Amino acid sequence: MAAGNHSTVTEFILAGLIDKPELQLPLFLFFLGVYIVTVVGNLGMVTLIGLSSHLHTPMYYFLSSLSFIDLCYSTVITPKMLVNFVTEKNTISYPECMTQLYFFIFFIVSECHMLAVMAYDHYVAICKPLLYNVTMSYRVCSWLLIVVYMIGFIGATAHTGCMLRVVFCKAKIINHYFCDVRPLLELSCSSIYINVVVLLCFSTFNTLVPTLNILASYASIIASILRIHSTEGRSKAFSTCSSHILAVTIFYGSAAFMYLQPSNVSSMDQSKVSSVFYTIIVPMLNPLIYSLRNKDVKVALNKIIEKRLFCINKGL
């Protein structure tokens, strides 16, 4: 059957995370709580950085963008997942599925490269502190951000464009809780050779480039930290990077477990669980990691709270 820009399937059924009825309500309540914390945490981080003038630095500029990305791609996936826990059959139309796929890829690819940009920012701050203001100027930061989103746009457009040419006629049950590339390709009855090539090329690029960037940045950072003689100086330099290292480890670890497995049915069932970490848990953890371990964020939050309380008391 020739591939075209249409599909014989007009809607899909999302199999969901798990098929045990007795766990549906507890999981719904759990992930609803996670999503609320994600929205409040990331929206709060963006607002806090925007309102606090002393946080208007490249580091927090990128952190604000990371929170925005986390908020968006969690919103692309989690609400539809929650519906699956409370309905007997969770359907998603073909256009909605392609739209979800597009924005998921856009934001997940953007996150990969945003973490790499943040690693580069830490490298410049620790290894070239005297040139930091010049190297990480507002113009440079803006261009880095544009490049990150452009890479996300190109990746999402390529994957979704290739997916639109696939004809789905084998079945309409997606063995996942959202529209992802691999589960959708399993339903194809047309050639997926181009899709596989595009997936391989873009996955390699979006994994290898940011990973090498992060590793190179931290290799230089570690070497620079080891040259610091004072224990206090080493501790301060390491604390600057510790939150980012933790966020990178969780994100890339869970994503690698998801996409580096053999593509068979059992691994797909396992990958649904592992994908929960980078699609739902990581967006919740990032604002917690950066706020609980960051002195500047705590100070900024306390100042805003004190200012608000002062205004309330003055009004009374």
XYZ file of C-alpha atoms in Angstrom:
316
model
C 0.000 0.000 0.000
C 1.429 3.345 -0.976
C 2.137 5.834 1.711
C 0.259 9.111 1.682
C -0.470 12.137 3.754
C -3.540 10.492 5.246
C -4.316 7.448 7.365
C -7.057 4.829 7.257
C -7.154 5.164 11.041
C -9.009 8.290 12.182
C -8.379 7.781 15.883
C -6.182 5.750 18.203
C -6.718 4.133 21.572
C -3.999 4.793 24.143
C -3.340 1.587 26.087
C -2.148 3.600 29.067
C 0.516 2.939 31.643
C -0.972 -0.138 33.268
C -4.036 -2.336 32.716
C -4.859 -3.214 36.338
C -8.233 -1.626 37.256
C -7.526 -1.634 41.000
C -4.513 0.651 40.487
C -6.225 3.215 38.242
C -7.543 5.516 40.996
C -4.353 5.483 43.150
C -2.244 6.202 40.052
C -4.615 8.976 38.981
C -4.308 10.675 42.370
C -0.523 10.211 42.405
C 0.078 11.654 38.936
C -2.445 14.436 39.523
C -0.391 15.430 42.580
C 2.824 15.215 40.536
C 1.349 17.406 37.801
C 0.137 20.033 40.280
C 3.620 20.186 41.855
C 5.138 20.398 38.351
C 2.933 23.313 37.308
C 3.353 25.200 40.590
C 7.108 24.537 40.762
C 7.994 25.473 37.177
C 5.573 28.380 36.921
C 6.818 29.596 40.289
C 10.435 29.367 39.127
C 9.726 31.359 35.953
C 7.799 33.996 37.946
C 10.424 34.202 40.689
C 13.271 34.707 38.232
C 11.246 37.294 36.338
C 10.431 39.297 39.494
C 13.862 39.111 41.166
C 16.272 41.566 39.560
C 19.378 39.956 41.112
C 18.462 36.695 39.349
C 18.632 38.365 35.927
C 21.854 36.591 35.003
C 22.620 34.076 32.205
C 22.449 31.129 34.620
C 18.922 31.968 35.754
C 17.916 33.071 32.260
C 18.594 29.514 31.086
C 17.019 28.035 34.225
C 13.850 30.004 33.532
C 13.808 28.615 29.980
C 14.336 25.082 31.309
C 11.368 25.508 33.664
C 9.244 26.767 30.776
C 10.183 23.708 28.684
C 9.472 21.328 31.583
C 6.078 22.935 32.168
C 5.148 22.707 28.490
C 6.113 19.134 27.711
C 4.611 17.873 30.949
C 1.360 19.615 29.952
C 1.522 18.016 26.509
C 1.484 14.521 28.069
C 0.164 14.384 31.637
C -3.449 15.657 31.249
C -4.194 13.067 28.565
C -2.552 10.408 30.715
C -4.785 11.371 33.651
C -7.855 10.951 31.457
C -6.746 7.394 30.714
C -6.986 6.494 34.426
C -10.629 7.559 34.756
C -12.115 6.471 31.414
C -12.767 2.971 30.162
C -11.388 3.672 26.685
C -9.003 6.574 26.163
C -9.192 7.628 22.524
C -7.176 10.287 20.760
C -7.935 11.509 17.254
C -5.343 11.283 14.506
C -4.768 15.092 14.359
C -4.530 15.286 18.170
C -2.028 12.416 18.197
C 0.184 14.062 15.575
C -0.031 17.375 17.444
C 0.957 15.711 20.720
C 3.848 13.953 18.961
C 5.052 17.230 17.441
C 5.103 19.254 20.646
C 6.508 16.376 22.707
C 9.487 16.053 20.340
C 9.903 19.834 20.143
C 10.160 20.282 23.905
C 12.085 17.081 24.702
C 14.759 17.907 22.084
C 14.888 21.487 23.337
C 15.464 20.181 26.876
C 18.400 18.024 25.718
C 20.187 21.022 24.229
C 19.140 23.423 26.990
C 20.926 21.214 29.522
C 24.014 21.332 27.306
C 23.847 25.141 27.103
C 23.566 25.308 30.901
C 26.659 23.098 31.206
C 28.544 25.479 28.899
C 27.400 28.416 31.039
C 28.823 26.703 34.151
C 32.069 26.029 32.260
C 32.514 29.708 31.368
C 31.583 30.832 34.911
C 34.143 28.550 36.590
C 36.934 28.242 34.011
C 36.839 31.762 32.520
C 35.308 33.974 35.222
C 37.030 37.171 34.039
C 35.562 36.794 30.542
C 32.129 35.646 31.731
C 30.236 38.911 31.154
C 31.643 39.207 27.634
C 31.325 35.545 26.659
C 27.803 35.153 28.075
C 26.412 38.527 27.053
C 22.674 39.060 26.612
C 23.104 38.812 22.838
C 24.974 35.494 23.074
C 22.444 34.050 25.533
C 19.570 35.055 23.258
C 21.207 33.393 20.259
C 21.901 30.221 22.240
C 18.249 30.096 23.217
C 17.146 30.621 19.620
C 19.440 27.809 18.446
C 18.031 25.457 21.116
C 14.458 26.078 19.995
C 15.389 25.891 16.310
C 16.920 22.436 16.831
C 13.719 21.402 18.606
C 11.622 22.820 15.756
C 13.652 21.033 13.061
C 13.539 17.710 14.941
C 9.794 17.904 15.619
C 9.021 18.925 12.024
C 11.154 16.124 10.548
C 9.718 13.375 12.761
C 6.105 14.505 12.451
C 6.420 15.083 8.711
C 7.698 11.532 8.240
C 4.972 10.171 10.521
C 2.254 11.877 8.439
C 3.252 9.773 5.421
C 2.800 6.510 7.343
C -0.394 4.538 6.722
C -1.892 2.970 9.861
C -4.135 -0.011 9.155
C -2.824 -2.878 11.301
C -4.460 -1.750 14.512
C -5.300 1.438 16.337
C -4.206 0.605 19.888
C -1.018 2.469 20.831
C 0.910 0.480 23.446
C 1.782 3.615 25.385
C 0.201 6.445 27.390
C 1.000 9.087 24.762
C 1.812 9.310 21.050
C 5.518 8.537 20.755
C 7.505 7.601 17.659
C 8.288 3.945 18.366
C 4.789 2.829 19.464
C 3.260 4.556 16.427
C 5.687 2.927 13.990
C 4.679 -0.488 15.349
C 1.167 0.119 13.957
C 2.314 0.942 10.423
C 1.465 -1.222 7.442
C 3.480 0.932 5.024
C 7.227 1.286 4.687
C 8.871 2.926 7.714
C 12.413 2.887 6.317
C 12.613 6.687 6.038
C 11.153 7.061 9.544
C 13.753 4.714 10.999
C 16.601 6.528 9.225
C 15.327 9.923 10.406
C 14.855 8.571 13.946
C 18.382 7.139 13.976
C 20.014 10.302 12.597
C 18.182 12.776 14.817
C 18.420 10.581 17.923
C 22.167 10.248 17.411
C 22.588 13.990 16.895
C 20.320 15.028 19.791
C 22.009 12.573 22.133
C 25.638 12.742 21.033
C 26.049 16.509 20.587
C 24.647 17.642 23.961
C 26.266 14.683 25.768
C 29.726 15.482 24.366
C 29.162 19.160 25.167
C 28.221 18.339 28.761
C 31.110 15.890 29.223
C 33.656 18.322 27.753
C 32.333 21.167 29.903
C 32.494 19.159 33.111
C 35.897 17.685 32.282
C 37.224 21.248 32.086
C 35.277 22.244 35.200
C 36.673 19.340 37.245
C 40.211 20.107 36.077
C 39.707 23.748 37.048
C 38.243 22.840 40.456
C 41.204 20.555 41.214
C 43.543 23.518 40.668
C 41.753 25.512 43.369
C 43.828 25.291 46.557
C 41.259 26.317 49.167
C 38.651 23.802 50.311
C 36.065 26.575 50.507
C 36.732 27.571 46.904
C 36.378 23.992 45.692
C 33.157 23.543 47.642
C 31.661 26.740 46.228
C 32.604 25.799 42.658
C 31.180 22.314 43.018
C 27.934 23.552 44.590
C 27.422 25.752 41.519
C 27.275 22.641 39.328
C 25.780 20.006 41.648
C 22.123 20.787 40.879
C 22.737 20.694 37.133
C 24.701 17.439 37.366
C 21.818 15.814 39.252
C 19.237 17.069 36.732
C 21.336 15.859 33.779
C 21.900 12.429 35.357
C 18.192 11.839 36.001
C 17.055 13.084 32.579
C 19.646 11.350 30.396
C 19.650 8.199 32.523
C 15.908 7.615 32.194
C 15.840 8.637 28.506
C 18.747 6.309 27.671
C 17.026 3.398 29.434
C 13.934 4.103 27.336
C 15.514 4.406 23.874
C 18.537 2.086 24.098
C 16.501 -1.069 24.651
C 15.724 -3.707 21.986
C 12.446 -2.910 20.237
C 10.215 -5.808 21.281
C 6.892 -5.989 23.104
C 8.263 -6.759 26.565
C 10.793 -3.941 26.378
C 8.023 -1.567 25.270
C 6.036 -2.440 28.401
C 9.139 -1.770 30.495
C 9.935 1.433 28.617
C 6.508 2.837 29.456
C 7.511 2.781 33.103
C 10.981 4.229 32.469
C 9.573 6.978 30.240
C 7.455 8.162 33.168
C 10.664 9.488 34.746
C 11.759 11.824 31.958
C 8.261 12.825 30.786
C 6.522 13.326 34.151
C 8.886 12.971 37.135
C 11.850 14.989 35.805
C 9.750 18.135 35.087
C 8.566 17.959 38.703
C 12.050 17.369 40.157
C 13.946 20.091 38.255
C 12.444 23.117 40.066
C 12.796 21.269 43.388
C 16.455 20.439 42.674
C 17.331 23.990 41.639
C 15.363 25.689 44.424
C 16.192 23.489 47.410
C 19.908 23.417 46.575
C 20.250 27.047 45.487
C 20.926 29.816 47.987
C 20.117 32.652 45.556
C 16.682 31.215 44.782
C 15.905 30.813 48.486
C 16.968 34.415 49.193
C 14.882 35.723 46.289
C 11.842 33.752 47.454
C 12.203 35.011 51.036
C 12.469 38.614 49.819
C 9.304 38.327 47.747
C 7.414 36.707 50.632
C 8.606 39.392 53.064
C 7.681 42.145 50.609
C 4.230 40.638 50.127
C 3.657 40.309 53.873
C 4.809 43.893 54.372
C 2.341 45.158 51.767
C -0.480 43.138 53.354
C 0.336 44.464 56.850
C 0.631 48.013 55.542
C -2.729 47.656 53.852
C -4.297 46.526 57.113
